[in-house]
Amino acid sequence: MISEAAPVSLAELQAGLASQLDATRHQIGRAIAADFNLIADVNSHLMQMQGKMFRPTLLFLVNRAIGVPDAREVHLAAVVELIHLATLVHDDSVDHSVLRRGMPTINALFSHQVSVIMGDYLYSRAVIELVKIGDLKALDVLSRVTNEMTIGEMRQLLAHE
């Protein structure tokens, strides 16, 4: 007889990953840091809007399941989260959203133009982080995924209009 496992919450899954998730948040902050005041202001707001870190959690859990430690895991988790953040910033701009996670969006707080440019900035920072690792396969995947996401956003925009 197969017994059903009790559901596990995200918080329970993340409890054993606290140090990796903290390191990922630090890595994201380091990756997006800028000397340009407007970007620094937007970054400060973005860091306050931190989400559940679901994607980095999945990355860490898969890495554990594989059983082969990967020294790049925090770096890659930050890249995954940067890409996700970029898609949210762009999506909020396209949808003219004013709130995300109970806080004003970049679009609402700054402007539509700043939101679009900031999404691009986050994508470019993700690419820079992958270049630092020197992982061409990851760069290939990122370039293909961002291209598909862009096409998907265009399709969504056309369907909405």
Short mmCIF file of C-alpha atoms in Angstrom, two decimals:
data_model
loop_
_atom_site.label_atom_id
_atom_site.label_comp_id
_atom_site.label_asym_id
_atom_site.label_seq_id
_atom_site.Cartn_x
_atom_site.Cartn_y
_atom_site.Cartn_z
CA MET A 1 0.00 0.00 0.00
CA ILE A 2 1.27 3.43 -0.95
CA SER A 3 0.81 6.05 1.71
CA GLU A 4 0.31 9.67 0.87
CA ALA A 5 2.97 12.06 2.07
CA ALA A 6 1.81 15.06 4.02
CA PRO A 7 2.00 18.30 2.05
CA VAL A 8 5.10 20.36 2.68
CA SER A 9 4.93 24.14 2.70
CA LEU A 10 7.35 26.37 0.86
CA ALA A 11 8.55 27.72 4.21
CA GLU A 12 9.36 24.17 5.35
CA LEU A 13 11.26 23.49 2.13
CA GLN A 14 13.17 26.73 2.48
CA ALA A 15 14.07 26.22 6.15
CA GLY A 16 17.00 24.01 5.21
CA LEU A 17 18.06 26.42 2.48
CA ALA A 18 18.19 29.64 4.51
CA SER A 19 21.90 30.26 4.03
CA GLN A 20 21.73 29.67 0.25
CA LEU A 21 18.65 31.92 -0.07
CA ASP A 22 20.33 34.68 1.95
CA ALA A 23 23.44 34.34 -0.22
CA THR A 24 21.22 34.56 -3.31
CA ARG A 25 19.60 37.79 -2.08
CA HIS A 26 23.06 39.21 -1.41
CA GLN A 27 24.22 38.13 -4.88
CA ILE A 28 21.19 39.80 -6.48
CA GLY A 29 21.89 43.02 -4.59
CA ARG A 30 25.52 42.92 -5.67
CA ALA A 31 24.60 42.17 -9.29
CA ILE A 32 22.16 45.05 -9.68
CA ALA A 33 24.09 47.66 -7.69
CA ALA A 34 24.66 50.85 -9.65
CA ASP A 35 26.28 54.23 -9.13
CA PHE A 36 23.50 55.87 -11.13
CA ASN A 37 21.02 57.39 -8.66
CA LEU A 38 17.81 56.52 -10.53
CA ILE A 39 18.84 52.89 -10.96
CA ALA A 40 19.93 52.75 -7.31
CA ASP A 41 16.52 54.11 -6.25
CA VAL A 42 14.67 51.57 -8.38
CA ASN A 43 16.93 48.77 -7.10
CA SER A 44 16.20 49.78 -3.52
CA HIS A 45 12.48 49.47 -4.22
CA LEU A 46 12.93 46.14 -6.01
CA MET A 47 14.89 44.69 -3.09
CA GLN A 48 12.02 45.65 -0.77
CA MET A 49 9.61 43.79 -3.07
CA GLN A 50 11.45 40.47 -2.76
CA GLY A 51 9.20 37.56 -3.54
CA LYS A 52 9.09 34.03 -2.22
CA MET A 53 12.34 32.99 -3.93
CA PHE A 54 10.49 30.03 -5.40
CA ARG A 55 12.75 29.57 -8.43
CA PRO A 56 16.02 29.66 -6.46
CA THR A 57 14.44 27.19 -4.03
CA LEU A 58 13.71 24.81 -6.90
CA LEU A 59 17.24 25.20 -8.19
CA PHE A 60 18.73 24.37 -4.78
CA LEU A 61 16.41 21.39 -4.28
CA VAL A 62 17.21 19.98 -7.72
CA ASN A 63 20.91 20.45 -7.04
CA ARG A 64 20.50 18.47 -3.80
CA ALA A 65 18.44 15.77 -5.54
CA ILE A 66 21.14 15.30 -8.18
CA GLY A 67 23.66 14.89 -5.39
CA VAL A 68 26.48 16.60 -7.22
CA PRO A 69 27.43 19.86 -5.49
CA ASP A 70 27.66 22.80 -7.86
CA ALA A 71 29.69 25.72 -6.55
CA ARG A 72 27.80 27.99 -8.97
CA GLU A 73 24.38 27.31 -7.46
CA VAL A 74 23.99 30.62 -5.62
CA HIS A 75 25.25 32.53 -8.65
CA LEU A 76 22.84 30.66 -10.93
CA ALA A 77 19.96 31.09 -8.47
CA ALA A 78 20.55 34.84 -8.53
CA VAL A 79 20.53 34.82 -12.33
CA VAL A 80 17.24 32.90 -12.39
CA GLU A 81 15.71 35.37 -9.94
CA LEU A 82 17.02 38.37 -11.92
CA ILE A 83 15.39 37.01 -15.07
CA HIS A 84 12.14 36.44 -13.21
CA LEU A 85 12.30 39.95 -11.76
CA ALA A 86 12.92 41.42 -15.21
CA THR A 87 9.85 39.64 -16.59
CA LEU A 88 7.72 40.97 -13.71
CA VAL A 89 8.93 44.54 -14.22
CA HIS A 90 8.22 44.33 -17.96
CA ASP A 91 4.87 42.61 -17.39
CA ASP A 92 3.76 45.27 -14.91
CA SER A 93 4.66 47.91 -17.46
CA VAL A 94 2.83 46.21 -20.32
CA ASP A 95 -0.23 45.61 -18.12
CA HIS A 96 -0.08 49.10 -16.55
CA SER A 97 -0.18 47.42 -13.14
CA VAL A 98 0.06 49.68 -10.12
CA LEU A 99 0.66 47.06 -7.40
CA ARG A 100 2.79 43.96 -7.05
CA ARG A 101 3.05 42.07 -3.77
CA GLY A 102 1.12 44.89 -2.12
CA MET A 103 3.65 47.54 -3.15
CA PRO A 104 3.67 50.10 -5.96
CA THR A 105 5.17 48.77 -9.18
CA ILE A 106 8.15 50.42 -10.83
CA ASN A 107 5.71 51.49 -13.51
CA ALA A 108 3.49 53.29 -10.97
CA LEU A 109 6.21 54.63 -8.69
CA PHE A 110 8.57 55.94 -11.37
CA SER A 111 7.25 55.78 -14.95
CA HIS A 112 6.44 53.45 -17.81
CA GLN A 113 9.73 54.34 -19.49
CA VAL A 114 11.78 53.68 -16.34
CA SER A 115 9.99 50.36 -15.93
CA VAL A 116 10.84 49.21 -19.45
CA ILE A 117 14.46 50.33 -19.17
CA MET A 118 14.78 48.75 -15.71
CA GLY A 119 13.50 45.42 -17.02
CA ASP A 120 16.15 45.61 -19.72
CA TYR A 121 18.76 46.50 -17.10
CA LEU A 122 17.85 43.42 -15.05
CA TYR A 123 18.09 41.17 -18.12
CA SER A 124 21.48 42.65 -18.99
CA ARG A 125 22.72 42.13 -15.43
CA ALA A 126 21.65 38.47 -15.64
CA VAL A 127 23.66 38.10 -18.86
CA ILE A 128 26.68 39.77 -17.26
CA GLU A 129 26.48 37.34 -14.32
CA LEU A 130 26.38 34.36 -16.69
CA VAL A 131 29.36 35.72 -18.63
CA LYS A 132 31.27 35.89 -15.33
CA ILE A 133 30.61 32.19 -14.83
CA GLY A 134 31.68 31.45 -18.39
CA ASP A 135 28.80 29.05 -19.00
CA LEU A 136 27.97 29.23 -22.71
CA LYS A 137 25.19 26.66 -22.44
CA ALA A 138 23.45 28.78 -19.79
CA LEU A 139 23.89 31.87 -21.98
CA ASP A 140 22.37 29.97 -24.90
CA VAL A 141 19.38 28.93 -22.78
CA LEU A 142 18.94 32.47 -21.44
CA SER A 143 19.04 34.03 -24.90
CA ARG A 144 16.49 31.54 -26.25
CA VAL A 145 14.17 31.87 -23.24
CA THR A 146 14.22 35.67 -23.26
CA ASN A 147 13.53 35.64 -26.99
CA GLU A 148 10.54 33.32 -26.48
CA MET A 149 9.29 35.43 -23.57
CA THR A 150 9.49 38.56 -25.73
CA ILE A 151 7.52 36.90 -28.50
CA GLY A 152 4.99 35.68 -25.94
CA GLU A 153 4.58 39.19 -24.54
CA MET A 154 4.01 40.52 -28.08
CA ARG A 155 1.37 37.84 -28.68
CA GLN A 156 -0.29 38.74 -25.38
CA LEU A 157 -0.25 42.43 -26.28
CA LEU A 158 -1.82 41.78 -29.70
CA ALA A 159 -4.47 39.49 -28.19
CA HIS A 160 -5.32 42.11 -25.56
CA GLU A 161 -5.66 44.91 -28.09
#
